Amino acid sequence: MKAISVNNIYRNYGDVEALIDISFEVEQGEIFGIIGPDGAGKTTLFRILTTLLLADKGSATVDGCDVIKDFKLIRNRVGYMPGRFSLYLDLTVEENLNFFATVFNTTIEENYYLIEDIYKQLEPFKDRRASALSGGMKQKLALCCSLIHKPTVLFLDEPTTGVDPVSRKELWEMLKKLKQQGISILVSTPYMDEAEMCDRIALIQNGNFLKIDTPKNIVNQFDNILWALSSNRMYDLLNDLRNHPKIKSCYAFGDSHHITISTDNFLLNDLNIFLNEKGHKDIEISPIKASIEDCFMQLTN
Amino acid sequence: MKVISVNNLTKTFGTFTAVDNISFEVTKGEIFGFLGANGAGKTTAIRMLCGLSKPTSGTGMVAGFNIETESEKVKASIGYMSQKFSLYEDLKVWENIRLYAGIYGVPEKNISAKIDQHLQTLGFEKERETLVKALPLGWKQKLSFSIAIVHDPKIVFLDEPTGGVDPVTRRQFWELIYQAANRGITIFVTTHYMDEAEYCDRVSIMVDGKIEALDSPKNLKNKYSSKNMDEVFQRLARKASRDAD
């Protein structure tokens, strides 16, 4: 049995097509990432799978249960952490956790082992109201509350948005531990560099899946040679490269620009001469491996 | 010329020191990255620099004005773009530009030229009459930036301007930043994307209210023997002992 199975799900809001015939499957114990920008359809997909929204067309099962017929079963079995903080602000940390445990007919003690690593960091503040928690702590509490009934499938909608790089890394480490406990995880993120933390990913844009595969296969399928360039004047370099007739694509990537070239018989030496004439110094050109972000941009253009 | 000059700036809330004795300078036309973990004190520091919050101690000059005694003049000389979208959704693109140009005191006779100029820079000529709520997120962010600099401020503060924006638009956004910096507008930007830190001339990294490091990305990478800014950040910010926002 698949943890999640989605068949041709379609949903619109008036004129806006949020999801267009999406199909995919998530294996048991897999971390599956939905990677794409805001407005791509990620949250709509999460709401359909957690039975909070009906699809216009198509079908889906979660943990073997149909999202329409068996919605009550699904609600008992899954954990859902929405993108927007939605715990009770007037309850304390411990009261929130207790509340969610009680709603699901369990106790904090029964499944404490699942949340122990995360909850230990919150314990010094267990009597503090949720409204007085920092962003990072709210997020940790929300994760605890979505885990306290030992869900079979965990849905995390953008758990790392607006979170600093250190806390983001910590969260992904926690997800790896949960996976080892056999929990299947569907997680969405707009940060392309988090793709490699997932077993498989779907790249999503404008309601369409551009690709579903392992992060490794996706970058291996990048069908152009990619070069990284830098010089002493990075912004001018970007414009000069764009104006070069044989350069097919050129994007800024932090300390270098990534380019692809449109013809085979193009010599890098010529490019070096061209840039020298434009007055660039300290020119460095080297072939590099594509990242998920390179692939995403190639697929959307 | 210094556009920002801060000396021993400190802000305490009760017993909590949010910003702890920071000092730095930012030069005209510089792209300055203001990094730090959630809760490191970035927002509190920015609020003081924008004249929205008074320092507990220390001094600061922004755009030639004292942040404590001339905060109204500071506010008139700066642009600000918050991470939360704050344009009027029910106004058209040109109406939003017109509204903010008026609020920031752009002379009436220059406003219509300003609108044309900004629409052209953005490549938005066709969207002139579009309601802002109908724009894709990335376009809204680009429009917000354009509006934040509609009055040609000396400096613009950008608080996580690219969160959630698609990769192509994120790059177009940075090109707008480069263009503005080339025109002499100083850019003060926060981001959680460490590749964007590389676009900055210099970056500072705040940890527990203090500025732990301040240099060009290249020098920081050398100093901390790291291959990219993410590694530099992880090294410094892992030391943080507090967790607050």
Coordinates of C-alpha atoms in Angstrom, one line a residue:
Chain A
M1 CA 0.0 0.0 0.0
K2 CA 1.2 3.5 -0.9
A3 CA 1.3 6.2 1.8
I4 CA -0.3 8.6 -0.6
S5 CA -1.7 8.0 -4.1
V6 CA -3.1 10.8 -6.2
N7 CA -4.8 10.4 -9.5
N8 CA -5.5 13.3 -11.8
I9 CA -6.5 15.8 -9.1
Y10 CA -7.9 19.0 -10.5
R11 CA -9.0 22.1 -8.6
N12 CA -9.8 25.7 -9.6
Y13 CA -10.8 28.9 -7.8
G14 CA -12.9 30.7 -10.3
D15 CA -10.7 31.5 -13.2
V16 CA -7.5 30.4 -11.4
E17 CA -6.5 26.8 -12.0
A18 CA -4.7 25.9 -8.8
L19 CA -4.0 22.2 -9.6
I20 CA -4.2 20.7 -13.1
D21 CA -4.5 16.9 -13.3
I22 CA -1.8 16.1 -10.7
S23 CA -0.8 12.5 -10.2
F24 CA 1.8 11.0 -8.0
E25 CA 2.5 8.4 -5.3
V26 CA 4.4 8.5 -2.0
E27 CA 5.9 5.2 -0.7
Q28 CA 5.7 4.2 2.9
G29 CA 8.5 5.8 5.0
E30 CA 9.4 8.2 2.2
I31 CA 10.2 11.9 2.5
F32 CA 8.5 13.4 -0.5
G33 CA 9.1 17.1 -1.3
I34 CA 6.7 19.4 -3.2
I35 CA 9.1 22.1 -4.3
G36 CA 7.9 25.4 -5.9
P37 CA 7.2 29.1 -5.4
D38 CA 4.2 30.7 -3.6
G39 CA 1.1 30.4 -5.7
A40 CA 2.2 27.2 -7.4
G41 CA -0.6 25.1 -5.8
K42 CA 1.2 23.5 -2.9
T43 CA -1.3 24.4 -0.1
T44 CA -4.3 23.4 -2.3
L45 CA -2.8 20.0 -2.7
F46 CA -2.2 19.7 1.1
R47 CA -5.7 20.8 1.9
I48 CA -7.2 18.2 -0.5
L49 CA -5.1 15.4 0.9
T50 CA -5.9 16.3 4.5
T51 CA -9.6 16.3 3.6
L52 CA -10.1 20.0 4.3
L53 CA -10.9 20.8 0.6
L54 CA -12.6 18.9 -2.1
A55 CA -11.0 18.4 -5.5
D56 CA -13.2 19.3 -8.6
K57 CA -11.9 16.2 -10.4
G58 CA -9.7 13.2 -9.7
S59 CA -9.2 10.9 -6.7
A60 CA -6.7 10.4 -4.0
T61 CA -6.0 8.0 -1.1
V62 CA -4.0 8.6 2.1
D63 CA -2.8 5.5 4.0
G64 CA -5.2 3.5 1.9
C65 CA -8.2 5.6 2.7
D66 CA -10.2 7.6 0.2
V67 CA -10.0 11.4 0.7
I68 CA -13.8 11.7 0.3
K69 CA -15.4 8.5 1.5
D70 CA -13.0 7.9 4.4
F71 CA -12.3 11.4 5.5
K72 CA -12.9 10.7 9.1
L73 CA -10.4 7.8 9.1
I74 CA -7.8 10.0 7.4
R75 CA -8.2 12.8 10.0
N76 CA -7.5 10.3 12.7
R77 CA -4.4 9.0 11.1
V78 CA -2.5 11.9 9.6
G79 CA -0.6 14.8 11.2
Y80 CA -0.9 18.2 9.5
M81 CA 1.1 21.3 10.1
P82 CA -0.3 24.1 8.1
G83 CA 1.8 26.9 6.7
R84 CA 0.1 29.4 9.0
F85 CA 0.5 29.0 12.7
S86 CA -2.8 27.6 14.0
L87 CA -2.4 26.5 17.6
Y88 CA -4.3 28.1 20.5
L89 CA -2.5 31.3 21.4
D90 CA -4.2 31.5 24.8
L91 CA -3.1 28.1 25.8
T92 CA 0.3 27.3 27.2
V93 CA 2.8 25.1 25.4
E94 CA 1.9 22.1 27.5
E95 CA -1.9 22.8 27.3
N96 CA -1.7 22.9 23.5
L97 CA 0.1 19.6 23.4
N98 CA -2.3 18.1 25.9
F99 CA -5.3 19.4 23.9
F100 CA -4.1 17.7 20.7
A101 CA -3.3 14.5 22.5
T102 CA -6.8 14.4 24.1
V103 CA -8.6 15.2 20.8
F104 CA -6.9 12.1 19.3
N105 CA -7.6 9.9 22.3
T106 CA -4.1 9.6 23.5
T107 CA -1.7 11.1 26.1
I108 CA 1.5 13.0 25.9
E109 CA 3.2 10.1 27.7
E110 CA 2.1 7.4 25.3
N111 CA 3.9 8.8 22.3
Y112 CA 6.5 11.0 24.0
Y113 CA 9.4 9.2 22.4
L114 CA 8.3 10.6 19.0
I115 CA 8.6 14.2 20.1
E116 CA 11.2 14.0 22.8
D117 CA 14.0 15.5 20.8
I118 CA 12.0 18.5 19.8
Y119 CA 10.0 18.9 23.0
K120 CA 13.1 18.9 25.2
Q121 CA 13.9 22.3 23.7
L122 CA 10.4 23.6 24.5
E123 CA 10.2 22.1 28.0
P124 CA 11.7 25.2 29.8
F125 CA 8.9 27.2 28.4
K126 CA 6.0 24.7 28.9
D127 CA 4.0 27.2 31.0
R128 CA 4.4 30.0 28.5
R129 CA 1.4 30.9 26.4
A130 CA 1.8 30.1 22.7
S131 CA 1.3 33.8 21.9
A132 CA 4.5 34.6 23.7
L133 CA 6.7 32.1 21.8
S134 CA 9.2 33.1 19.2
G135 CA 8.7 32.0 15.6
G136 CA 11.1 29.1 15.9
M137 CA 9.5 27.8 19.0
K138 CA 6.0 28.1 17.7
Q139 CA 7.1 26.0 14.8
K140 CA 8.6 23.4 17.0
L141 CA 5.4 23.3 19.1
A142 CA 3.3 22.9 16.0
L143 CA 5.4 20.0 14.9
C144 CA 5.0 18.3 18.3
C145 CA 1.2 18.8 18.2
S146 CA 1.0 17.3 14.7
L147 CA 3.0 14.2 15.9
I148 CA 1.5 13.5 19.3
H149 CA -1.0 10.9 18.0
K150 CA 1.7 9.1 16.1
P151 CA 0.4 9.7 12.6
T152 CA 1.1 7.3 9.8
V153 CA 1.5 10.2 7.3
L154 CA 2.8 13.6 8.2
F155 CA 1.9 16.7 6.1
L156 CA 4.1 19.7 6.6
D157 CA 3.2 22.7 4.5
E158 CA 6.2 25.0 4.2
P159 CA 7.7 24.3 7.7
T160 CA 10.9 26.3 6.8
T161 CA 9.5 29.4 5.2
G162 CA 10.9 32.5 6.8
V163 CA 13.1 30.4 9.1
D164 CA 16.8 31.0 9.3
P165 CA 19.3 28.6 7.7
V166 CA 20.4 27.1 11.1
S167 CA 16.9 26.3 12.2
R168 CA 16.0 25.0 8.7
K169 CA 18.9 22.5 9.0
E170 CA 17.7 21.4 12.4
L171 CA 14.2 20.8 11.1
W172 CA 15.4 18.6 8.3
E173 CA 17.5 16.6 10.8
M174 CA 14.3 16.0 12.8
L175 CA 12.4 14.9 9.7
K176 CA 15.1 12.3 9.0
K177 CA 14.6 10.9 12.5
L178 CA 10.8 10.7 12.0
K179 CA 11.3 8.8 8.8
Q180 CA 13.4 6.2 10.6
Q181 CA 10.3 5.7 12.9
G182 CA 8.4 4.7 9.7
I183 CA 6.4 7.9 9.3
S184 CA 5.8 8.9 5.7
I185 CA 6.3 12.6 5.1
L186 CA 4.9 15.0 2.5
V187 CA 6.6 18.3 2.9
S188 CA 6.5 21.5 0.8
T189 CA 9.1 24.2 0.5
P190 CA 10.0 27.2 -1.8
Y191 CA 13.7 26.7 -1.0
M192 CA 15.2 24.7 -3.8
D193 CA 18.3 23.8 -1.9
E194 CA 16.2 21.7 0.5
A195 CA 15.2 19.3 -2.3
E196 CA 18.3 17.2 -1.7
M197 CA 17.0 16.4 1.8
C198 CA 14.0 14.5 0.3
D199 CA 14.0 11.0 -1.1
R200 CA 11.9 12.1 -4.1
I201 CA 10.6 15.5 -5.1
A202 CA 8.0 17.0 -7.4
L203 CA 8.8 20.4 -8.9
I204 CA 5.6 22.4 -9.1
Q205 CA 4.7 25.6 -10.9
N206 CA 1.3 27.1 -11.9
G207 CA -0.6 24.0 -10.8
N208 CA 1.5 21.6 -12.9
F209 CA 4.2 19.1 -11.9
L210 CA 7.2 19.8 -14.0
K211 CA 9.0 16.6 -12.9
I212 CA 8.8 13.9 -10.3
D213 CA 12.0 12.0 -9.5
T214 CA 14.8 11.7 -7.0
P215 CA 16.8 14.9 -6.7
K216 CA 19.9 13.1 -8.0
N217 CA 18.1 11.9 -11.2
I218 CA 16.7 15.4 -11.8
V219 CA 20.1 17.1 -11.8
N220 CA 21.6 14.3 -13.9
Q221 CA 18.9 14.9 -16.5
F222 CA 20.0 18.5 -17.0
D223 CA 20.7 18.3 -20.7
N224 CA 23.2 21.1 -21.2
I225 CA 26.7 21.8 -20.2
L226 CA 26.6 24.3 -17.4
W227 CA 29.4 26.8 -16.8
A228 CA 30.1 29.0 -13.8
L229 CA 31.6 32.4 -14.5
S230 CA 32.9 35.2 -12.3
S231 CA 34.9 38.4 -12.7
N232 CA 35.7 41.5 -10.8
R233 CA 32.4 43.2 -12.0
M234 CA 29.6 40.7 -11.5
Y235 CA 26.6 42.9 -12.5
D236 CA 28.3 44.1 -15.7
L237 CA 29.3 40.5 -16.4
L238 CA 25.7 39.4 -16.2
N239 CA 24.7 42.0 -18.8
D240 CA 27.7 41.3 -21.1
L241 CA 27.0 37.6 -21.0
R242 CA 23.3 38.2 -21.9
N243 CA 24.2 40.3 -24.9
H244 CA 26.5 37.6 -26.2
P245 CA 24.7 35.9 -29.2
K246 CA 25.9 32.3 -28.4
I247 CA 24.9 32.3 -24.8
K248 CA 21.5 30.5 -24.4
S249 CA 20.8 31.2 -20.7
C250 CA 22.5 33.2 -18.0
Y251 CA 21.4 33.4 -14.4
A252 CA 23.1 34.9 -11.3
F253 CA 24.0 32.3 -8.7
G254 CA 25.5 34.1 -5.8
D255 CA 29.3 34.2 -6.3
S256 CA 29.1 33.1 -10.0
H257 CA 26.8 33.3 -13.0
H258 CA 25.6 30.1 -14.5
I259 CA 25.4 29.9 -18.3
T260 CA 24.6 27.4 -21.0
I261 CA 25.8 27.8 -24.6
S262 CA 23.8 27.3 -27.7
T263 CA 26.3 25.8 -30.2
D264 CA 28.8 23.0 -29.9
N265 CA 31.6 24.7 -31.8
F266 CA 32.0 27.5 -29.4
L267 CA 35.3 27.9 -27.7
L268 CA 35.6 29.1 -24.2
N269 CA 38.8 30.9 -25.2
D270 CA 36.7 33.2 -27.4
L271 CA 34.5 34.0 -24.5
N272 CA 37.5 34.8 -22.5
I273 CA 38.7 37.2 -25.2
F274 CA 35.3 38.8 -25.5
L275 CA 35.1 39.4 -21.7
N276 CA 38.7 40.8 -21.7
E277 CA 37.7 43.3 -24.4
K278 CA 34.8 44.3 -22.2
G279 CA 37.3 45.1 -19.5
H280 CA 36.6 42.3 -17.1
K281 CA 39.4 41.1 -14.8
D282 CA 40.0 38.0 -12.7
I283 CA 37.8 36.0 -15.1
E284 CA 37.1 32.5 -13.9
I285 CA 35.2 29.9 -16.0
S286 CA 34.6 26.3 -14.9
P287 CA 32.2 23.6 -15.7
I288 CA 29.8 22.7 -12.9
K289 CA 27.1 20.3 -12.0
A290 CA 23.5 21.6 -12.2
S291 CA 21.6 22.2 -9.0
I292 CA 17.8 21.7 -8.5
E293 CA 17.4 25.4 -9.0
D294 CA 19.2 25.3 -12.4
C295 CA 16.8 22.5 -13.4
F296 CA 13.7 24.3 -12.1
M297 CA 14.6 27.4 -14.2
Q298 CA 15.3 25.3 -17.3
L299 CA 12.0 23.5 -16.9
T300 CA 10.0 26.7 -16.5
N301 CA 11.6 28.6 -19.4
Chain B
M1 CA 30.1 59.2 2.0
K2 CA 28.5 57.4 4.9
V3 CA 24.7 56.8 4.6
I4 CA 24.5 54.9 7.8
S5 CA 26.8 55.4 10.8
V6 CA 26.0 53.6 14.0
N7 CA 27.9 53.8 17.3
N8 CA 27.3 51.4 20.3
L9 CA 23.6 51.1 19.5
T10 CA 21.7 49.2 22.1
K11 CA 18.1 48.4 22.8
T12 CA 16.8 46.7 25.8
F13 CA 13.3 45.5 26.6
G14 CA 13.1 45.0 30.4
T15 CA 16.0 42.7 31.2
F16 CA 16.3 41.5 27.7
T17 CA 19.0 43.1 25.5
A18 CA 17.7 42.8 21.9
V19 CA 20.5 44.8 20.3
D20 CA 23.7 44.8 22.2
N21 CA 26.2 47.6 21.5
I22 CA 26.5 47.4 17.7
S23 CA 28.6 49.8 15.6
F24 CA 29.0 49.9 11.8
E25 CA 28.9 52.1 8.8
V26 CA 27.4 51.8 5.3
T27 CA 28.7 53.7 2.3
K28 CA 26.6 55.4 -0.4
G29 CA 25.6 53.0 -3.2
E30 CA 26.6 49.9 -1.2
I31 CA 24.5 46.7 -1.1
F32 CA 24.7 45.8 2.6
G33 CA 23.4 42.4 3.7
F34 CA 22.1 42.3 7.3
L35 CA 22.0 38.6 8.2
G36 CA 21.3 36.8 11.4
A37 CA 19.2 33.9 12.8
N38 CA 15.6 34.5 13.8
G39 CA 15.6 36.4 17.0
A40 CA 19.2 37.7 16.6
G41 CA 17.9 41.3 16.8
K42 CA 17.8 42.3 13.1
T43 CA 14.2 43.6 13.2
T44 CA 14.8 45.6 16.4
A45 CA 18.0 47.1 14.8
I46 CA 16.2 48.0 11.6
R47 CA 13.3 49.6 13.5
M48 CA 15.8 51.9 15.2
L49 CA 17.5 52.8 11.9
C50 CA 14.2 53.7 10.4
G51 CA 13.3 56.0 13.2
L52 CA 10.5 53.8 14.4
S53 CA 12.0 52.9 17.8
K54 CA 14.3 54.9 20.0
P55 CA 17.6 53.4 21.1
T56 CA 18.2 52.7 24.8
S57 CA 21.8 53.9 24.4
G58 CA 24.2 54.7 21.6
T59 CA 23.8 56.9 18.5
G60 CA 23.0 56.5 14.9
M61 CA 23.0 58.7 11.8
V62 CA 20.9 57.6 8.8
A63 CA 20.9 59.6 5.5
G64 CA 22.5 62.5 7.4
F65 CA 19.9 62.7 10.3
N66 CA 20.1 61.6 13.9
I67 CA 17.8 58.6 14.4
E68 CA 16.8 59.7 17.9
T69 CA 16.3 63.4 17.6
E70 CA 15.4 63.7 13.9
S71 CA 13.4 60.6 13.3
E72 CA 10.8 62.3 11.1
K73 CA 13.5 63.5 8.7
V74 CA 15.0 60.0 8.7
K75 CA 11.6 58.6 7.7
A76 CA 11.3 61.0 4.9
S77 CA 14.7 60.1 3.5
I78 CA 14.4 56.3 3.4
G79 CA 12.4 53.7 1.6
Y80 CA 11.1 50.6 3.3
M81 CA 9.8 47.3 2.0
S82 CA 8.4 44.9 4.5
Q83 CA 8.3 41.1 4.1
K84 CA 4.6 41.4 4.4
F85 CA 3.0 42.6 1.2
S86 CA 1.6 46.1 1.9
L87 CA 0.4 47.6 -1.4
Y88 CA -3.3 48.3 -1.9
E89 CA -4.8 45.2 -3.7
D90 CA -7.9 47.0 -4.9
L91 CA -5.9 49.8 -6.6
K92 CA -4.4 49.5 -10.1
V93 CA -0.7 49.3 -10.6
W94 CA -0.3 52.9 -11.6
E95 CA -2.7 54.1 -8.8
N96 CA -0.5 52.4 -6.2
I97 CA 2.6 54.2 -7.6
R98 CA 0.7 57.4 -7.7
L99 CA -0.5 57.1 -4.1
Y100 CA 2.9 56.3 -2.6
A101 CA 4.6 59.0 -4.7
G102 CA 2.1 61.5 -3.2
I103 CA 2.6 60.2 0.4
Y104 CA 6.4 60.4 0.1
G105 CA 6.2 64.0 -1.2
V106 CA 7.2 63.6 -4.8
P107 CA 6.3 67.0 -6.4
E108 CA 2.9 66.8 -8.2
K109 CA 4.3 67.8 -11.6
N110 CA 6.9 64.9 -11.5
I111 CA 4.5 62.1 -10.6
S112 CA 3.2 61.1 -13.9
A113 CA 6.7 60.9 -15.4
K114 CA 7.7 58.9 -12.3
I115 CA 4.9 56.4 -13.0
D116 CA 6.0 55.9 -16.6
Q117 CA 9.6 55.6 -15.6
H118 CA 8.9 52.9 -13.0
L119 CA 6.5 50.9 -15.3
Q120 CA 9.2 50.9 -17.9
T121 CA 12.0 49.8 -15.5
L122 CA 9.8 46.9 -14.4
G123 CA 8.7 46.1 -17.9
F124 CA 5.1 46.6 -16.6
E125 CA 3.8 48.9 -19.3
K126 CA 1.0 46.4 -20.2
E127 CA 0.0 46.0 -16.5
R128 CA -0.6 49.7 -15.9
E129 CA -4.4 49.3 -15.5
T130 CA -4.2 45.9 -13.8
L131 CA -5.5 45.6 -10.2
V132 CA -2.6 44.7 -7.9
K133 CA -4.5 41.7 -6.5
A134 CA -4.4 40.1 -10.0
L135 CA -0.6 40.2 -10.2
P136 CA 1.5 37.1 -9.6
L137 CA 3.4 37.2 -6.3
G138 CA 6.8 37.8 -7.8
W139 CA 5.4 40.8 -9.8
K140 CA 3.9 42.2 -6.6
Q141 CA 7.3 42.0 -4.9
K142 CA 9.0 43.8 -7.8
L143 CA 6.3 46.5 -7.8
S144 CA 6.7 46.9 -4.0
F145 CA 10.4 47.5 -4.5
S146 CA 9.8 50.0 -7.2
I147 CA 7.4 51.9 -5.0
A148 CA 9.8 51.8 -2.0
I149 CA 12.2 53.8 -4.1
V150 CA 9.7 56.0 -5.9
H151 CA 10.9 59.2 -4.1
D152 CA 14.6 58.4 -4.8
P153 CA 15.5 57.8 -1.1
K154 CA 19.1 57.8 -0.1
I155 CA 18.7 54.4 1.3
V156 CA 16.1 51.6 1.1
F157 CA 15.5 48.9 3.7
L158 CA 14.4 45.5 2.4
D159 CA 13.2 43.0 4.9
E160 CA 13.3 39.5 3.3
P161 CA 12.1 40.8 0.0
T162 CA 12.3 37.5 -1.9
G163 CA 10.8 34.9 0.4
G164 CA 8.7 32.4 -1.5
V165 CA 9.4 34.0 -4.9
D166 CA 10.1 31.7 -7.8
P167 CA 13.8 31.4 -8.8
V168 CA 13.6 33.4 -12.1
T169 CA 11.7 36.3 -10.5
R170 CA 14.1 36.2 -7.5
R171 CA 16.9 36.9 -9.9
Q172 CA 15.0 39.7 -11.7
F173 CA 14.4 41.2 -8.3
W174 CA 18.1 41.3 -7.5
E175 CA 18.8 42.9 -10.9
L176 CA 16.4 45.7 -9.8
I177 CA 18.5 46.0 -6.6
Y178 CA 21.7 46.2 -8.6
Q179 CA 20.2 48.9 -10.9
A180 CA 19.1 51.0 -7.9
A181 CA 22.5 50.6 -6.3
N182 CA 24.2 51.7 -9.6
R183 CA 22.0 54.9 -9.4
G184 CA 23.5 55.6 -6.0
I185 CA 20.7 54.3 -3.8
T186 CA 22.1 52.4 -0.8
I187 CA 20.6 49.0 -0.2
F188 CA 20.1 47.5 3.3
V189 CA 18.7 44.0 2.9
T190 CA 17.9 41.0 5.0
T191 CA 17.5 37.5 3.6
H192 CA 17.5 33.8 4.5
Y193 CA 18.8 32.8 1.1
M194 CA 22.5 32.5 1.5
D195 CA 23.2 32.7 -2.2
E196 CA 21.7 36.2 -2.1
A197 CA 24.3 37.2 0.6
E198 CA 26.9 36.7 -2.1
Y199 CA 25.3 39.5 -4.2
C200 CA 26.1 42.0 -1.4
D201 CA 29.2 44.2 -1.3
R202 CA 29.4 43.5 2.5
V203 CA 27.4 41.5 4.9
S204 CA 27.1 41.6 8.7
I205 CA 26.0 38.5 10.7
M206 CA 24.2 39.1 14.0
V207 CA 24.3 36.6 16.8
D208 CA 22.5 37.2 20.1
G209 CA 22.2 40.9 19.5
K210 CA 25.8 41.5 18.6
I211 CA 27.5 41.8 15.2
E212 CA 29.7 38.7 15.1
A213 CA 31.2 39.3 11.7
L214 CA 31.2 42.1 9.1
D215 CA 33.1 42.0 5.8
S216 CA 32.8 41.2 2.1
P217 CA 31.4 37.7 1.3
K218 CA 34.8 36.8 -0.2
N219 CA 36.8 37.9 2.9
L220 CA 34.3 36.1 5.2
K221 CA 34.6 32.9 3.3
N222 CA 38.4 33.1 3.5
K223 CA 38.4 34.0 7.2
Y224 CA 36.1 31.1 8.2
S225 CA 37.6 28.7 5.5
S226 CA 34.2 28.1 4.1
K227 CA 33.2 27.3 0.5
N228 CA 30.1 29.4 0.6
M229 CA 28.1 31.9 2.7
D230 CA 25.8 29.2 4.1
E231 CA 28.8 27.6 5.8
V232 CA 30.0 30.9 7.2
F233 CA 26.4 31.5 8.5
Q234 CA 26.2 28.0 10.0
R235 CA 29.5 28.4 11.8
L236 CA 28.6 31.7 13.4
A237 CA 24.9 31.3 14.1
R238 CA 25.3 27.8 15.6
K239 CA 26.9 29.5 18.5
A240 CA 23.7 31.4 19.3
S241 CA 22.5 30.7 22.8
R242 CA 19.1 32.5 22.7
D243 CA 15.9 31.7 20.8
A244 CA 13.5 34.5 20.4
D245 CA 11.9 36.6 17.7

